[in-house]
Amino acid sequence: AQSVTQPDIHITVSEGASLELRCNYSYGATPYLFWYVQSPGQGLQLLLKYFSGDTLVQGIKGFEAEFKRSQSSFNLRKPSVHWSDAAEYFCAVLAPPGGATNKLIFGTGTLLAVQP
Amino acid sequence: DTAVSQTPKYLVTQMGNDKSIKCEQNLGHDTMYWYKQDSKKFLKIMFSYNNKELIINETVPNRFSPKSPDKAHLNLHINSLELGDSAVYFCASSQDAKVGNSPLHFGNGTRLTVT
């Protein structure tokens, strides 16, 4: 069965520092992968997605993610974190990809705190 | 002009009660969803409707009954509430049922507390 693992429950970075949030997936074929962000008291917002092609995808708010099939990973990165990036980040895989009906399988999230 | 709106935002009730959560989207989307986020922030899909037709029904107690009067609305009714139902319930919508084609748009959630 498809699954998503986010190994880091909580990460703290200093404002201006770089960020990498880890995501590993389990899926037999090429997955469709997503990163969502949830600000406190808000719903989830899509940051970026990967279906195929270029393995480095750009998203909103200056985020990017790289798909590495050999590592079954889809890590989220940002070169310089802003205080407003403090939020919960969720990685998700689509199961099954491209099907007529499908559903997102979410990871357990990584809570990002940003120090001034 | 909120895209996906849920009411109420907070709901506190006692065990055994029946309650409903309402969801409306003004995006013209065909597909709507209910997700449950537990105390550990784990998000799991419960139901999905496409043009008022139920297309995803996960293993959810039959005390939970979704209702879609039209494709812009998806309500969630819960009978005989239990302590374990306490969670944040998110409504979402997408252009169509192929989530790969169109991203999910989430509401801000309804925090249900059962005492």
Short mmCIF file of C-alpha atoms in Angstrom, two decimals:
data_model
loop_
_atom_site.label_atom_id
_atom_site.label_comp_id
_atom_site.label_asym_id
_atom_site.label_seq_id
_atom_site.Cartn_x
_atom_site.Cartn_y
_atom_site.Cartn_z
CA ALA A 1 0.00 0.00 0.00
CA GLN A 2 1.09 3.53 -0.62
CA SER A 3 2.53 5.42 2.31
CA VAL A 4 4.39 8.61 3.09
CA THR A 5 6.92 9.12 5.86
CA GLN A 6 8.10 12.44 7.18
CA PRO A 7 10.92 11.55 9.58
CA ASP A 8 11.11 14.95 11.26
CA ILE A 9 8.21 15.81 13.52
CA HIS A 10 9.56 19.23 14.47
CA ILE A 11 12.31 21.42 12.98
CA THR A 12 13.57 24.79 14.12
CA VAL A 13 15.62 27.04 11.86
CA SER A 14 16.85 30.61 12.12
CA GLU A 15 15.36 33.24 9.88
CA GLY A 16 17.45 33.54 6.74
CA ALA A 17 18.83 30.02 7.04
CA SER A 18 18.22 27.33 4.46
CA LEU A 19 15.60 24.65 4.99
CA GLU A 20 15.14 21.05 3.93
CA LEU A 21 12.14 18.99 4.97
CA ARG A 22 12.34 15.28 4.31
CA CYS A 23 9.72 13.08 2.72
CA ASN A 24 9.97 9.41 1.77
CA TYR A 25 7.27 7.51 -0.03
CA SER A 26 6.42 3.92 -0.64
CA TYR A 27 4.88 3.17 -4.00
CA GLY A 28 5.54 0.59 -6.68
CA ALA A 29 5.35 2.87 -9.69
CA THR A 30 6.07 6.50 -10.45
CA PRO A 31 4.11 8.43 -7.89
CA TYR A 32 2.39 11.74 -8.03
CA LEU A 33 3.80 13.75 -5.12
CA PHE A 34 2.70 16.91 -3.38
CA TRP A 35 3.73 19.29 -0.64
CA TYR A 36 1.08 21.20 1.31
CA VAL A 37 1.47 23.85 4.00
CA GLN A 38 -0.93 24.42 6.88
CA SER A 39 -0.73 27.68 8.80
CA PRO A 40 -2.24 27.77 12.30
CA GLY A 41 -6.02 27.68 12.19
CA GLN A 42 -6.03 27.39 8.42
CA GLY A 43 -6.65 24.74 5.84
CA LEU A 44 -3.95 23.22 3.69
CA GLN A 45 -2.48 25.09 0.74
CA LEU A 46 -0.67 23.42 -2.14
CA LEU A 47 3.00 24.44 -2.40
CA LEU A 48 4.05 22.29 -5.36
CA LYS A 49 3.55 18.96 -7.07
CA TYR A 50 5.50 16.44 -9.12
CA PHE A 51 4.03 14.15 -11.76
CA SER A 52 6.82 13.53 -14.25
CA GLY A 53 9.61 15.25 -16.16
CA ASP A 54 12.09 17.55 -14.52
CA THR A 55 12.81 16.16 -11.08
CA LEU A 56 13.32 19.59 -9.57
CA VAL A 57 10.00 21.40 -9.25
CA GLN A 58 9.38 24.97 -8.26
CA GLY A 59 6.48 26.01 -6.11
CA ILE A 60 4.97 29.05 -4.52
CA LYS A 61 6.57 31.15 -1.79
CA GLY A 62 10.08 30.34 -3.00
CA PHE A 63 9.89 26.60 -2.24
CA GLU A 64 11.25 23.84 -4.42
CA ALA A 65 11.36 20.07 -4.15
CA GLU A 66 13.46 17.38 -5.76
CA PHE A 67 12.20 13.94 -6.70
CA LYS A 68 14.82 11.22 -6.28
CA ARG A 69 13.57 7.85 -7.41
CA SER A 70 16.65 6.01 -6.15
CA GLN A 71 15.98 7.27 -2.63
CA SER A 72 12.18 7.26 -2.84
CA SER A 73 12.33 10.82 -1.63
CA PHE A 74 10.71 14.14 -2.38
CA ASN A 75 12.39 16.65 -0.08
CA LEU A 76 11.22 20.22 0.20
CA ARG A 77 13.76 23.04 0.23
CA LYS A 78 13.95 26.77 0.61
CA PRO A 79 17.22 28.72 0.41
CA SER A 80 16.28 31.41 2.93
CA VAL A 81 13.48 30.97 5.44
CA HIS A 82 11.21 33.84 6.47
CA TRP A 83 9.39 34.07 9.79
CA SER A 84 6.09 33.71 7.92
CA ASP A 85 7.13 30.22 6.81
CA ALA A 86 6.47 28.88 10.31
CA ALA A 87 3.74 26.31 9.77
CA GLU A 88 3.04 22.60 9.44
CA TYR A 89 4.20 20.99 6.20
CA PHE A 90 2.65 17.87 4.75
CA CYS A 91 3.97 15.62 2.04
CA ALA A 92 1.40 13.56 0.14
CA VAL A 93 1.25 10.87 -2.52
CA LEU A 94 -1.63 10.30 -4.91
CA ALA A 95 -3.06 6.82 -4.98
CA PRO A 96 -3.38 5.59 -7.63
CA PRO A 97 -1.82 8.23 -9.86
CA GLY A 98 -3.83 9.27 -12.88
CA GLY A 99 -6.81 7.15 -11.99
CA ALA A 100 -10.42 8.15 -12.49
CA THR A 101 -10.84 8.60 -8.79
CA ASN A 102 -7.96 8.93 -6.46
CA LYS A 103 -7.05 10.11 -3.04
CA LEU A 104 -4.18 11.81 -1.34
CA ILE A 105 -2.25 9.85 1.24
CA PHE A 106 -0.67 12.31 3.64
CA GLY A 107 2.40 12.07 5.81
CA THR A 108 2.19 12.98 9.48
CA GLY A 109 3.58 16.44 8.92
CA THR A 110 6.65 18.43 9.99
CA LEU A 111 6.15 21.43 12.21
CA LEU A 112 8.53 24.22 11.26
CA ALA A 113 9.47 26.87 13.81
CA VAL A 114 11.49 29.92 12.74
CA GLN A 115 13.75 31.69 15.20
CA PRO A 116 14.42 35.41 14.77
CA ASP B 1 -15.23 35.49 -1.08
CA THR B 2 -13.88 32.46 0.76
CA ALA B 3 -13.43 29.59 -1.69
CA VAL B 4 -14.23 26.69 0.64
CA SER B 5 -16.09 27.61 3.79
CA GLN B 6 -17.02 25.39 6.69
CA THR B 7 -19.33 26.02 9.59
CA PRO B 8 -19.01 25.96 12.46
CA LYS B 9 -15.33 26.64 13.11
CA TYR B 10 -15.56 25.15 16.58
CA LEU B 11 -18.01 22.58 17.86
CA VAL B 12 -18.10 21.35 21.45
CA THR B 13 -20.67 18.72 22.32
CA GLN B 14 -21.33 15.80 24.61
CA MET B 15 -21.09 12.12 23.89
CA GLY B 16 -24.19 10.65 22.34
CA ASN B 17 -25.29 13.84 20.61
CA ASP B 18 -25.87 14.23 16.88
CA LYS B 19 -24.19 17.09 15.06
CA SER B 20 -23.65 18.38 11.55
CA ILE B 21 -20.85 20.27 9.84
CA LYS B 22 -21.60 22.22 6.69
CA CYS B 23 -19.33 22.93 3.76
CA GLU B 24 -19.79 25.11 0.73
CA GLN B 25 -17.47 25.90 -2.17
CA ASN B 26 -17.86 28.75 -4.65
CA LEU B 27 -15.17 27.58 -7.04
CA GLY B 28 -17.47 25.74 -9.39
CA HIS B 29 -15.68 22.47 -8.62
CA ASP B 30 -17.27 19.11 -9.30
CA THR B 31 -15.65 17.14 -6.48
CA MET B 32 -15.75 17.62 -2.72
CA TYR B 33 -14.14 15.78 0.17
CA TRP B 34 -14.15 15.32 3.90
CA TYR B 35 -10.84 14.72 5.66
CA LYS B 36 -10.25 14.02 9.34
CA GLN B 37 -7.13 15.30 11.11
CA ASP B 38 -6.49 13.63 14.43
CA SER B 39 -4.65 14.96 17.47
CA LYS B 40 -1.32 13.89 15.95
CA LYS B 41 -2.07 15.95 12.82
CA PHE B 42 -2.58 12.82 10.72
CA LEU B 43 -4.89 13.60 7.79
CA LYS B 44 -7.06 10.86 6.37
CA ILE B 45 -9.73 11.00 3.72
CA MET B 46 -13.23 9.99 4.77
CA PHE B 47 -15.49 10.65 1.81
CA SER B 48 -15.51 12.12 -1.66
CA TYR B 49 -18.42 13.21 -3.83
CA ASN B 50 -18.30 13.96 -7.53
CA ASN B 51 -21.31 15.81 -8.91
CA LYS B 52 -23.34 14.73 -5.86
CA GLU B 53 -22.36 11.10 -6.29
CA LEU B 54 -20.38 9.29 -3.61
CA ILE B 55 -17.13 8.03 -5.14
CA ILE B 56 -14.85 7.46 -2.17
CA ASN B 57 -16.05 5.97 1.08
CA GLU B 58 -13.24 4.97 3.37
CA THR B 59 -13.60 2.72 6.37
CA VAL B 60 -15.60 5.13 8.46
CA PRO B 61 -18.21 4.20 11.09
CA ASN B 62 -21.71 4.41 9.67
CA ARG B 63 -22.47 7.01 12.33
CA PHE B 64 -20.88 9.37 9.81
CA SER B 65 -23.15 10.24 6.91
CA PRO B 66 -22.21 12.73 4.21
CA LYS B 67 -24.88 14.49 2.22
CA SER B 68 -24.45 16.50 -0.95
CA PRO B 69 -27.61 18.43 -1.86
CA ASP B 70 -25.81 19.95 -4.85
CA LYS B 71 -22.27 19.94 -6.11
CA ALA B 72 -21.40 23.14 -4.23
CA HIS B 73 -22.31 21.70 -0.85
CA LEU B 74 -21.14 18.69 1.13
CA ASN B 75 -22.37 18.32 4.69
CA LEU B 76 -21.23 15.82 7.29
CA HIS B 77 -23.67 14.47 9.83
CA ILE B 78 -22.42 12.51 12.82
CA ASN B 79 -24.73 10.46 15.01
CA SER B 80 -24.10 9.28 18.55
CA LEU B 81 -20.85 11.17 18.95
CA GLU B 82 -17.98 9.42 20.73
CA LEU B 83 -14.86 10.75 22.43
CA GLY B 84 -12.74 9.39 19.60
CA ASP B 85 -14.55 11.58 17.11
CA SER B 86 -12.76 14.61 18.51
CA ALA B 87 -10.62 15.94 15.68
CA VAL B 88 -10.39 18.67 13.10
CA TYR B 89 -12.56 17.96 10.07
CA PHE B 90 -11.54 19.52 6.79
CA CYS B 91 -13.69 19.98 3.76
CA ALA B 92 -11.95 20.27 0.39
CA SER B 93 -12.83 20.54 -3.26
CA SER B 94 -11.16 19.97 -6.60
CA GLN B 95 -12.09 20.68 -10.20
CA ASP B 96 -12.75 17.03 -10.85
CA ALA B 97 -12.14 13.64 -9.28
CA LYS B 98 -8.69 13.32 -10.84
CA VAL B 99 -6.72 15.00 -8.11
CA GLY B 100 -3.67 14.86 -10.31
CA ASN B 101 -5.31 17.33 -12.66
CA SER B 102 -6.47 19.88 -10.17
CA PRO B 103 -5.23 20.62 -6.68
CA LEU B 104 -7.36 20.30 -3.59
CA HIS B 105 -8.64 23.52 -2.06
CA PHE B 106 -9.19 23.14 1.67
CA GLY B 107 -11.48 24.90 4.06
CA ASN B 108 -10.15 26.18 7.37
CA GLY B 109 -11.42 23.21 9.31
CA THR B 110 -13.96 22.51 12.04
CA ARG B 111 -12.53 21.59 15.41
CA LEU B 112 -14.89 19.08 17.01
CA THR B 113 -14.49 18.37 20.71
CA VAL B 114 -16.58 15.64 22.27
CA THR B 115 -16.78 15.67 26.06
#
